Short mmCIF file of C-alpha atoms in Angstrom, two decimals:
data_model
loop_
_atom_site.label_atom_id
_atom_site.label_comp_id
_atom_site.label_asym_id
_atom_site.label_seq_id
_atom_site.Cartn_x
_atom_site.Cartn_y
_atom_site.Cartn_z
CA MET X 693 74.22 -253.18 -8.31
CA LYS X 694 73.88 -256.85 -9.23
CA ILE X 695 75.97 -258.67 -11.84
CA LYS X 696 75.09 -262.09 -13.20
CA THR X 697 76.35 -264.26 -16.05
CA ILE X 698 73.69 -266.23 -17.93
CA PRO X 699 73.76 -268.64 -20.91
CA SER X 700 72.45 -267.32 -24.23
CA SER X 701 69.84 -270.10 -24.23
CA TRP X 702 68.04 -268.28 -21.42
CA ILE X 703 67.63 -265.21 -23.63
CA SER X 704 66.13 -267.32 -26.42
CA ARG X 705 63.91 -269.08 -23.91
CA GLU X 706 62.50 -265.74 -22.69
CA GLY X 707 61.59 -264.47 -26.15
CA ARG X 708 64.87 -262.56 -26.50
CA ARG X 709 64.02 -260.14 -23.71
CA LEU X 710 67.07 -257.99 -23.01
CA ASP X 711 65.90 -256.36 -19.77
CA CYS X 712 67.35 -257.76 -16.56
CA GLY X 713 64.11 -258.65 -14.76
CA PRO X 714 63.56 -262.26 -15.87
CA TYR X 715 67.20 -263.21 -15.37
CA MET X 716 67.95 -261.55 -12.02
CA SER X 717 64.82 -262.63 -10.13
CA GLY X 718 65.73 -266.31 -9.96
CA ALA X 719 62.64 -267.21 -11.97
CA LEU X 720 64.48 -269.14 -14.68
CA GLU X 721 66.40 -271.25 -12.18
CA THR X 722 63.09 -271.96 -10.47
CA LYS X 723 61.40 -272.95 -13.74
CA ILE X 724 64.26 -275.29 -14.64
CA ARG X 725 64.16 -276.87 -11.19
CA LEU X 726 60.38 -277.37 -11.43
CA GLU X 727 60.76 -278.92 -14.88
CA GLU X 728 63.06 -281.51 -13.32
CA LEU X 729 60.42 -282.26 -10.70
CA SER X 730 58.77 -285.64 -11.21
CA ALA X 731 55.43 -284.42 -9.81
CA ARG X 732 52.61 -283.38 -12.13
CA LYS X 733 52.51 -279.68 -12.92
CA ASP X 734 49.38 -277.75 -13.94
CA SER X 735 49.30 -274.27 -15.41
CA LEU X 736 47.85 -271.66 -13.06
CA GLN X 737 45.06 -270.73 -15.47
CA SER X 738 43.85 -274.35 -15.55
CA LEU X 739 43.26 -274.24 -11.77
CA THR X 740 41.22 -271.03 -11.55
CA LYS X 741 37.69 -269.99 -12.38
CA GLY X 742 35.59 -266.84 -12.52
CA HIS X 743 35.94 -263.51 -14.28
CA ASN X 744 38.49 -263.62 -17.10
CA GLY X 745 39.19 -267.25 -16.24
CA GLY X 746 39.90 -266.44 -12.60
CA ILE X 747 43.05 -264.29 -12.98
CA TYR X 748 42.34 -260.57 -13.30
CA ASN X 749 43.07 -257.11 -11.95
CA GLY X 750 40.59 -254.46 -13.12
CA PRO X 751 40.10 -251.28 -15.13
CA LYS X 752 41.18 -247.76 -14.28
CA PHE X 753 38.19 -245.78 -13.07
CA SER X 754 37.24 -242.53 -11.40
CA ARG X 755 36.61 -243.04 -7.68
CA THR X 756 33.76 -241.30 -5.90
CA TRP X 757 34.02 -241.47 -2.12
CA VAL X 758 31.14 -241.33 0.35
CA ASP X 759 30.91 -241.00 4.15
CA SER X 760 28.03 -243.35 4.96
CA PRO X 761 28.27 -247.18 4.84
CA GLU X 762 24.66 -247.08 3.63
CA TYR X 763 25.85 -245.64 0.33
CA GLY X 764 29.35 -247.06 0.08
CA VAL X 765 31.49 -250.18 0.24
CA PRO X 766 35.00 -250.54 1.76
CA PHE X 767 37.74 -250.14 -0.85
CA VAL X 768 41.28 -251.49 -0.54
CA GLY X 769 44.41 -250.73 -2.55
CA SER X 770 47.60 -252.75 -2.97
CA SER X 771 49.29 -251.10 0.04
CA ASP X 772 46.31 -251.28 2.40
CA MET X 773 45.69 -254.97 1.62
CA LEU X 774 48.77 -255.79 3.72
CA ARG X 775 47.28 -254.20 6.85
CA ALA X 776 46.10 -256.25 9.81
CA ASP X 777 43.22 -253.87 10.56
CA LEU X 778 40.96 -252.92 7.64
CA SER X 779 38.21 -251.31 9.72
CA ASP X 780 38.90 -247.76 8.55
CA LEU X 781 39.03 -248.24 4.78
CA PRO X 782 37.58 -245.46 2.60
CA LEU X 783 34.10 -246.03 1.17
CA LEU X 784 33.62 -246.26 -2.60
CA ARG X 785 30.18 -245.24 -3.84
CA LYS X 786 28.03 -248.39 -3.81
CA LYS X 787 26.28 -247.47 -7.06
CA ASP X 788 29.62 -247.53 -8.88
CA ALA X 789 30.97 -250.61 -7.09
CA GLU X 790 27.95 -252.75 -7.94
CA SER X 791 27.89 -251.69 -11.60
CA ASN X 792 28.72 -254.18 -14.35
CA LYS X 793 32.04 -252.42 -14.83
CA LEU X 794 33.29 -252.94 -11.25
CA SER X 795 31.17 -255.62 -9.58
CA TYR X 796 33.77 -258.35 -10.16
CA LEU X 797 36.32 -256.41 -8.06
CA ARG X 798 34.56 -257.60 -4.90
CA LEU X 799 36.82 -259.78 -2.76
CA ALA X 800 35.84 -263.19 -1.41
CA PRO X 801 37.60 -265.53 1.06
CA GLY X 802 40.14 -267.88 -0.51
CA MET X 803 41.39 -265.54 -3.23
CA THR X 804 45.11 -264.92 -3.54
CA LEU X 805 45.73 -261.17 -3.87
CA ILE X 806 48.92 -260.02 -5.60
CA SER X 807 50.18 -256.44 -5.88
CA CYS X 808 50.65 -255.90 -9.61
CA SER X 809 51.80 -252.28 -9.85
CA GLY X 810 54.63 -250.45 -8.10
CA THR X 811 56.02 -252.97 -5.61
CA ILE X 812 55.29 -256.24 -7.42
CA GLY X 813 54.59 -259.61 -5.89
CA ARG X 814 53.33 -258.84 -2.39
CA MET X 815 50.63 -261.38 -1.55
CA VAL X 816 47.70 -261.70 0.83
CA TYR X 817 45.24 -264.55 1.35
CA ALA X 818 41.70 -263.15 1.38
CA ARG X 819 40.19 -263.97 4.76
CA PRO X 820 36.56 -263.92 5.97
CA ASP X 821 36.69 -260.33 7.26
CA MET X 822 37.68 -259.17 3.75
CA ASP X 823 34.47 -260.52 2.21
CA GLY X 824 32.54 -257.66 0.64
CA ILE X 825 35.53 -255.33 0.24
CA TRP X 826 36.16 -253.94 -3.25
CA SER X 827 39.71 -253.90 -4.61
CA SER X 828 41.67 -251.59 -6.88
CA GLN X 829 43.07 -252.39 -10.31
CA HIS X 830 46.51 -252.56 -8.68
CA ILE X 831 45.58 -255.86 -7.00
CA MET X 832 45.60 -258.98 -9.14
CA LYS X 833 43.02 -261.52 -8.03
CA VAL X 834 43.69 -265.26 -8.41
CA VAL X 835 40.45 -267.21 -7.80
CA PRO X 836 41.14 -270.95 -7.32
CA ASP X 837 38.66 -273.58 -8.43
CA PRO X 838 38.07 -275.57 -5.20
CA ALA X 839 37.24 -278.66 -7.26
CA LYS X 840 40.77 -278.61 -8.69
CA ILE X 841 43.06 -277.22 -5.98
CA PRO X 842 42.85 -276.20 -2.30
CA SER X 843 42.95 -272.40 -2.10
CA GLY X 844 45.33 -272.34 0.86
CA TYR X 845 47.83 -274.60 -0.88
CA LEU X 846 47.81 -272.42 -4.00
CA TYR X 847 48.48 -269.33 -1.88
CA ALA X 848 51.28 -271.08 0.02
CA TYR X 849 52.93 -272.13 -3.25
CA LEU X 850 52.65 -268.70 -4.90
CA SER X 851 54.06 -267.09 -1.72
CA SER X 852 56.99 -269.51 -1.55
CA LYS X 853 60.52 -269.08 -2.85
CA PHE X 854 59.42 -271.10 -5.88
CA GLY X 855 56.33 -269.01 -6.62
CA VAL X 856 57.34 -265.40 -6.00
CA PRO X 857 60.28 -265.31 -8.49
CA GLN X 858 58.00 -266.58 -11.26
CA VAL X 859 55.32 -264.01 -10.44
CA VAL X 860 57.71 -261.06 -10.51
CA SER X 861 59.63 -262.27 -13.58
CA GLY X 862 56.96 -260.88 -15.89
CA THR X 863 57.44 -257.36 -14.56
CA TYR X 864 57.67 -254.64 -17.18
CA GLY X 865 58.07 -250.87 -17.13
CA SER X 866 61.04 -248.70 -16.12
CA ILE X 867 59.25 -246.08 -14.00
CA ILE X 868 56.15 -247.75 -12.56
CA GLN X 869 56.59 -251.49 -12.84
CA SER X 870 53.59 -253.73 -13.52
CA ILE X 871 52.48 -257.26 -14.29
CA GLU X 872 49.35 -258.39 -16.11
CA PRO X 873 47.22 -261.56 -15.75
CA HIS X 874 48.64 -263.16 -18.90
CA HIS X 875 52.14 -262.92 -17.44
CA ILE X 876 51.33 -265.53 -14.78
CA ALA X 877 48.61 -267.54 -16.57
CA ASP X 878 51.04 -270.31 -17.60
CA LEU X 879 52.94 -270.37 -14.33
CA PRO X 880 53.50 -274.07 -13.42
CA VAL X 881 51.92 -275.28 -10.17
CA PRO X 882 53.34 -278.60 -8.90
CA ARG X 883 50.86 -281.09 -7.46
CA LEU X 884 52.38 -282.49 -4.30
CA GLY X 885 49.69 -284.93 -3.23
CA ASP X 886 46.62 -284.61 -1.04
CA ALA X 887 48.49 -284.91 2.24
CA VAL X 888 50.78 -281.93 1.60
CA GLU X 889 48.19 -279.81 -0.20
CA GLN X 890 45.45 -280.31 2.40
CA ARG X 891 47.85 -279.70 5.29
CA ALA X 892 49.10 -276.46 3.72
CA HIS X 893 45.50 -275.43 3.02
CA ALA X 894 44.47 -276.10 6.63
CA LEU X 895 47.35 -274.02 8.00
CA VAL X 896 46.59 -271.05 5.74
CA GLU X 897 42.88 -271.27 6.54
CA GLU X 898 43.63 -271.34 10.28
CA ALA X 899 45.81 -268.24 9.86
CA ALA X 900 42.93 -266.50 8.07
CA ARG X 901 40.50 -267.48 10.84
CA LEU X 902 42.85 -266.21 13.55
CA ARG X 903 43.25 -262.86 11.82
CA THR X 904 39.50 -262.54 11.43
CA ARG X 905 38.96 -263.44 15.10
CA ALA X 906 41.56 -260.83 16.08
CA THR X 907 39.67 -258.19 14.08
CA HIS X 908 36.37 -259.09 15.74
CA LEU X 909 37.96 -259.23 19.21
CA LEU X 910 39.50 -255.79 18.68
CA ALA X 911 36.12 -254.32 17.74
CA GLY X 912 34.43 -256.06 20.68
CA ALA X 913 37.05 -254.86 23.16
CA ILE X 914 36.66 -251.26 21.99
CA GLN X 915 32.88 -251.56 22.42
CA LYS X 916 33.47 -252.88 25.94
CA VAL X 917 35.62 -249.87 26.81
CA GLN X 918 32.93 -247.52 25.53
CA MET X 919 30.20 -249.39 27.44
CA HIS X 920 32.04 -249.29 30.79
CA ALA X 921 32.92 -245.62 30.26
CA ASP X 922 29.35 -244.76 29.17
CA LEU X 923 30.62 -243.36 25.86
CA THR X 924 28.43 -243.05 22.78
CA PRO X 925 30.15 -244.31 19.60
CA LEU X 926 31.29 -241.43 17.41
CA THR X 927 30.13 -240.93 13.86
CA GLU X 928 32.93 -242.07 11.58
CA ILE X 929 34.47 -239.25 9.54
CA THR X 930 36.40 -240.13 6.40
CA SER X 931 38.06 -236.73 5.99
CA PRO X 932 41.16 -236.28 8.17
CA MET X 933 40.36 -232.57 8.64
CA PRO X 934 36.58 -232.07 8.36
CA PHE X 935 35.29 -228.51 8.17
CA SER X 936 33.91 -227.13 11.43
CA ILE X 937 33.34 -223.85 13.25
CA THR X 938 33.83 -223.67 17.01
CA LEU X 939 34.08 -221.00 19.69
CA VAL X 940 37.14 -221.27 21.92
CA SER X 941 37.92 -219.52 25.19
CA SER X 942 41.01 -217.34 25.03
CA THR X 943 42.49 -219.26 27.96
CA LEU X 944 42.54 -222.44 25.85
CA VAL X 945 44.40 -220.73 23.01
CA LYS X 946 47.43 -219.93 25.13
CA GLU X 947 48.95 -223.39 24.72
CA ARG X 948 47.69 -224.34 21.25
CA PHE X 949 46.78 -221.78 18.59
CA ASP X 950 46.25 -224.19 15.66
CA ALA X 951 42.63 -224.50 14.57
CA PHE X 952 42.50 -228.29 14.18
CA PHE X 953 43.28 -228.82 17.87
CA HIS X 954 40.19 -226.76 18.76
CA SER X 955 37.95 -228.19 16.01
CA SER X 956 34.76 -230.17 16.63
CA TYR X 957 36.68 -233.28 15.46
CA HIS X 958 38.68 -233.08 18.70
CA LYS X 959 36.16 -231.21 20.86
CA GLN X 960 33.46 -233.90 20.50
CA VAL X 961 35.82 -236.48 21.99
CA VAL X 962 37.06 -234.38 24.90
CA GLU X 963 33.59 -233.14 25.86
CA GLN X 964 32.08 -236.64 25.79
CA LEU X 965 34.93 -238.00 27.93
CA GLN X 966 34.46 -235.16 30.41
CA ARG X 967 30.73 -235.93 30.63
CA ALA X 968 31.34 -239.66 31.12
CA GLY X 969 30.39 -241.25 34.41
CA VAL X 970 33.96 -242.31 35.22
CA PRO X 971 37.11 -240.43 36.24
CA LEU X 972 39.71 -239.62 33.59
CA LYS X 973 43.42 -240.30 33.41
CA LYS X 974 46.11 -239.33 30.95
CA VAL X 975 48.32 -241.79 29.12
CA ARG X 976 51.32 -240.58 31.13
CA ASP X 977 49.49 -241.50 34.37
CA ILE X 978 49.32 -245.18 33.37
CA ALA X 979 52.56 -245.55 31.41
CA ASP X 980 55.85 -246.30 33.09
CA SER X 981 57.60 -244.24 30.42
CA ILE X 982 56.96 -242.62 27.03
CA VAL X 983 60.09 -242.65 24.92
CA GLU X 984 61.21 -241.19 21.60
CA PRO X 985 64.58 -242.81 20.75
CA THR X 986 67.43 -240.73 19.43
CA ARG X 987 68.56 -241.25 15.85
CA PHE X 988 71.91 -242.90 15.11
CA LYS X 989 73.84 -243.91 12.02
CA ARG X 990 72.62 -247.28 10.77
CA ILE X 991 74.96 -249.81 9.20
CA PRO X 992 72.95 -252.64 7.61
CA VAL X 993 74.29 -256.20 7.59
CA ASP X 994 73.64 -258.71 4.81
CA ASP X 995 73.28 -261.84 6.93
CA PRO X 996 70.11 -261.91 9.11
CA ALA X 997 71.82 -264.44 11.39
CA HIS X 998 74.16 -261.68 12.58
CA GLY X 999 71.63 -258.88 12.77
CA VAL X 1000 68.50 -257.51 14.40
CA PRO X 1001 65.49 -256.91 12.13
CA PHE X 1002 64.80 -253.19 11.66
CA PHE X 1003 61.27 -251.95 10.91
CA GLY X 1004 59.85 -248.72 9.53
CA THR X 1005 56.45 -247.43 10.66
CA SER X 1006 54.57 -248.67 7.57
CA ALA X 1007 55.48 -252.29 8.35
CA LEU X 1008 53.99 -251.95 11.85
CA MET X 1009 50.51 -252.02 10.31
CA TRP X 1010 50.94 -255.22 8.27
CA ASN X 1011 49.53 -258.70 8.80
CA GLU X 1012 53.13 -259.84 8.94
CA PRO X 1013 55.54 -257.00 9.70
CA LEU X 1014 58.68 -257.48 7.60
CA PRO X 1015 61.99 -255.71 8.29
CA SER X 1016 63.48 -253.14 5.93
CA TYR X 1017 66.94 -254.54 6.67
CA TYR X 1018 69.06 -255.86 9.56
CA LEU X 1019 71.31 -253.96 11.97
CA PRO X 1020 74.41 -255.36 13.73
CA ARG X 1021 73.57 -256.77 17.16
CA ARG X 1022 76.47 -254.91 18.75
CA GLN X 1023 75.86 -251.57 17.08
CA LYS X 1024 76.05 -248.70 19.57
CA GLY X 1025 72.62 -247.37 20.53
CA ILE X 1026 70.62 -250.31 19.17
CA ASP X 1027 69.27 -251.29 22.61
CA GLU X 1028 67.21 -248.10 22.61
CA TYR X 1029 65.48 -249.29 19.43
CA ILE X 1030 64.55 -252.80 20.64
CA VAL X 1031 60.85 -253.15 21.58
CA THR X 1032 59.09 -255.73 23.74
CA GLU X 1033 55.51 -256.99 23.78
CA ARG X 1034 54.77 -254.38 26.49
CA ALA X 1035 55.55 -251.38 24.28
CA VAL X 1036 52.66 -249.64 22.52
CA LEU X 1037 54.07 -248.12 19.32
CA VAL X 1038 52.65 -244.85 17.95
CA PRO X 1039 53.90 -243.46 14.59
CA ARG X 1040 54.89 -239.87 15.29
CA SER X 1041 54.84 -238.28 11.82
CA GLY X 1042 53.06 -238.31 8.48
CA GLN X 1043 49.94 -236.94 6.86
CA LEU X 1044 46.76 -236.90 8.96
CA SER X 1045 45.09 -239.19 6.42
CA GLY X 1046 47.87 -241.73 6.97
CA ILE X 1047 49.17 -243.80 9.87
CA ILE X 1048 50.27 -241.01 12.22
CA GLY X 1049 48.82 -241.76 15.65
CA THR X 1050 47.77 -245.33 14.76
CA ALA X 1051 48.74 -247.41 17.80
CA VAL X 1052 50.20 -250.92 17.46
CA LEU X 1053 50.92 -253.65 20.00
CA PRO X 1054 53.97 -255.64 18.77
CA TYR X 1055 53.64 -259.16 17.36
CA GLY X 1056 55.62 -261.35 14.99
CA GLN X 1057 59.19 -260.23 14.37
CA LEU X 1058 58.44 -256.84 15.96
CA VAL X 1059 58.86 -258.40 19.41
CA ASN X 1060 62.56 -257.99 20.31
CA GLY X 1061 63.12 -256.33 16.94
CA ALA X 1062 64.42 -252.80 16.30
CA VAL X 1063 61.84 -250.18 15.36
CA THR X 1064 62.54 -246.76 13.87
CA GLU X 1065 62.62 -243.68 16.08
CA ASP X 1066 59.57 -242.50 14.13
CA ALA X 1067 57.50 -244.74 16.42
CA ILE X 1068 57.14 -243.38 19.96
CA ARG X 1069 57.11 -246.07 22.65
CA ILE X 1070 54.58 -246.18 25.50
CA ASN X 1071 56.07 -248.60 28.04
CA CYS X 1072 54.09 -250.14 30.92
CA ASN X 1073 55.18 -252.35 33.80
CA ASP X 1074 52.08 -254.54 33.46
CA GLU X 1075 51.47 -255.80 29.92
CA ARG X 1076 47.70 -255.62 30.53
CA ASP X 1077 48.03 -251.85 30.94
CA SER X 1078 49.76 -251.83 27.55
CA GLY X 1079 46.83 -253.79 26.14
CA PHE X 1080 44.33 -251.30 27.54
CA ILE X 1081 46.20 -248.25 26.23
CA TYR X 1082 46.49 -249.91 22.82
CA LEU X 1083 42.76 -250.64 22.67
CA PHE X 1084 41.72 -247.14 23.67
CA LEU X 1085 44.17 -245.39 21.35
CA THR X 1086 42.92 -247.59 18.50
CA SER X 1087 39.33 -246.44 19.11
CA SER X 1088 37.88 -243.28 17.58
CA PHE X 1089 38.21 -241.60 20.99
CA GLY X 1090 41.95 -242.27 20.96
CA ILE X 1091 42.86 -241.77 17.32
CA ARG X 1092 40.99 -238.45 17.11
CA GLN X 1093 42.89 -237.10 20.10
CA LEU X 1094 46.22 -238.20 18.67
CA LYS X 1095 45.64 -236.78 15.20
CA SER X 1096 44.28 -233.52 16.67
CA ARG X 1097 47.39 -233.14 18.82
CA ALA X 1098 49.73 -233.41 15.82
CA TYR X 1099 51.40 -230.14 14.88
CA GLY X 1100 53.11 -228.84 11.75
CA THR X 1101 51.71 -227.83 8.37
CA SER X 1102 53.86 -229.78 5.91
CA ILE X 1103 54.47 -233.05 7.77
CA PRO X 1104 52.47 -233.17 11.02
CA HIS X 1105 54.31 -234.54 14.07
CA LEU X 1106 53.51 -235.92 17.50
CA ASP X 1107 55.88 -235.88 20.44
CA VAL X 1108 56.16 -237.49 23.87
CA LYS X 1109 54.30 -234.66 25.62
CA GLN X 1110 51.32 -234.67 23.24
CA ILE X 1111 50.90 -238.44 23.47
CA GLY X 1112 51.17 -238.31 27.26
CA GLU X 1113 48.33 -235.75 27.44
CA VAL X 1114 45.76 -237.99 25.71
CA LEU X 1115 42.75 -238.63 27.97
CA LEU X 1116 41.53 -242.13 28.87
CA PRO X 1117 38.65 -243.33 31.06
CA ASP X 1118 39.69 -244.72 34.45
CA LEU X 1119 37.66 -247.93 34.68
CA GLY X 1120 39.33 -249.30 37.79
CA GLU X 1121 42.22 -251.72 37.88
CA ASP X 1122 40.22 -254.96 37.59
CA VAL X 1123 38.07 -253.93 34.60
CA GLN X 1124 40.93 -252.12 32.94
CA ARG X 1125 43.26 -255.11 33.06
CA GLN X 1126 40.51 -257.51 32.02
CA ILE X 1127 39.96 -255.42 28.91
CA GLY X 1128 43.72 -254.99 28.49
CA GLN X 1129 44.08 -258.78 28.28
CA MET X 1130 41.78 -258.67 25.25
CA GLY X 1131 44.27 -256.33 23.57
CA LEU X 1132 47.07 -258.79 24.31
CA ASP X 1133 44.94 -261.59 22.86
CA VAL X 1134 44.56 -259.61 19.61
CA ALA X 1135 48.35 -259.42 19.24
CA ASP X 1136 48.71 -263.09 20.21
CA MET X 1137 46.23 -264.23 17.52
CA ARG X 1138 48.04 -262.18 14.89
CA ASP X 1139 51.33 -263.70 16.00
CA LYS X 1140 49.96 -267.25 15.78
CA ALA X 1141 48.53 -266.51 12.32
CA ILE X 1142 52.01 -265.57 11.09
CA HIS X 1143 53.44 -268.84 12.40
CA HIS X 1144 50.68 -270.92 10.75
CA GLU X 1145 51.11 -269.20 7.38
CA ASN X 1146 54.88 -269.49 7.42
CA GLU X 1147 54.62 -273.15 8.41
CA ALA X 1148 52.43 -273.77 5.35
CA ILE X 1149 54.97 -272.10 3.07
CA ARG X 1150 57.87 -274.07 4.60
CA LEU X 1151 55.88 -277.29 4.16
CA VAL X 1152 55.40 -276.62 0.44
CA GLU X 1153 59.03 -275.60 -0.11
CA GLN X 1154 60.31 -278.68 1.70
CA ALA X 1155 58.04 -280.98 -0.30
CA ILE X 1156 59.30 -279.50 -3.59
CA GLU X 1157 62.95 -279.75 -2.54
CA GLU X 1158 62.55 -283.37 -1.46
CA ALA X 1159 60.81 -284.30 -4.72
CA ALA X 1160 63.41 -282.59 -6.92
#
């Protein structure tokens, strides 16, 4: 619970709103501080252009999904927009997406994307690999006019400690909270001079380029694995449990009786690997260890300076993984939760349509941070082996095996044994480690992108504080 004393003038200033939102977010203090700023301030709506003046979300609509990219376009929601890898987005029917009703929901590089329903105020800078993706009505799009303001600077300001409180201050609703375009249309944007604005823009743009390069490198590395292993790319399947009928030998049913394990979804992968022109290994043959940490009582600390960042599995997928809270550095058992850059993390539970089995190589704050026991660790002595395992498990040949090995009807689970049994092609040490380095480079680019973006935000915040 939070308690705060405010002057009555604030209530009058906010149109006599009696809900806590505008007063607890820090937005009013920010507005007052910006008013005292000597720099020129423009309203947000005067700096944007496009549909509805350049600040819009979208209508509610019925979604028809398709399997083929020929007939569909990638579609992203407010949770998925945070992800580093958008290669497996569902496909919205192209006929609907390109209609007059929805065509303006197409994303383009340079937009600032803001979650406007549920968890309010999360932001993403639209990068080149997001071009051509359609967005849901739960994402507010802010389209800057490049003739009036650099897009990267606007994003850095809105993402700063001066921008976020103002964005979330307009939140309304007691069950599902929301904001609308008109709530942020008059938000003041300070003009800090060409030097600061262009520098912030360049840093944000470089972060976007690095993330796009990481996406392309990841796809290229997976193709290289398939080429060396003589594997034919699998047809992408949008359904997590597609219908199939297969015949299974009774000897194969002794260990696993569940139908999905023996389905064509899994069988296609195993049979193609067995027909490949290279020997096969299992994950446990390459890994030094596969570990599922034990659970312990967590006691959060308020001051990050005295704690270790703790991450849930959802945050592992983000452009910038952010901790749920911080744990004491000396808490008993915490060493088992700390991960290094050599640990491949695999979420062990969740629905098959979700992140279960989606491998991640740590970057950003994840490195030397504490990660929930819901992520199984695959540890390798050589970090290039970690990179190779990560790349293969990220491919269709890896993710299908992992999801097919999950067990349980309500909440499917993976365990150490099932992950260790996943098959990989043995490409020889030299080729394998060369490809593994590409996996490490993907994580390194994502890490550098985080640093560039955060540097841009710090630059803007520092310039405002110095001018105040």
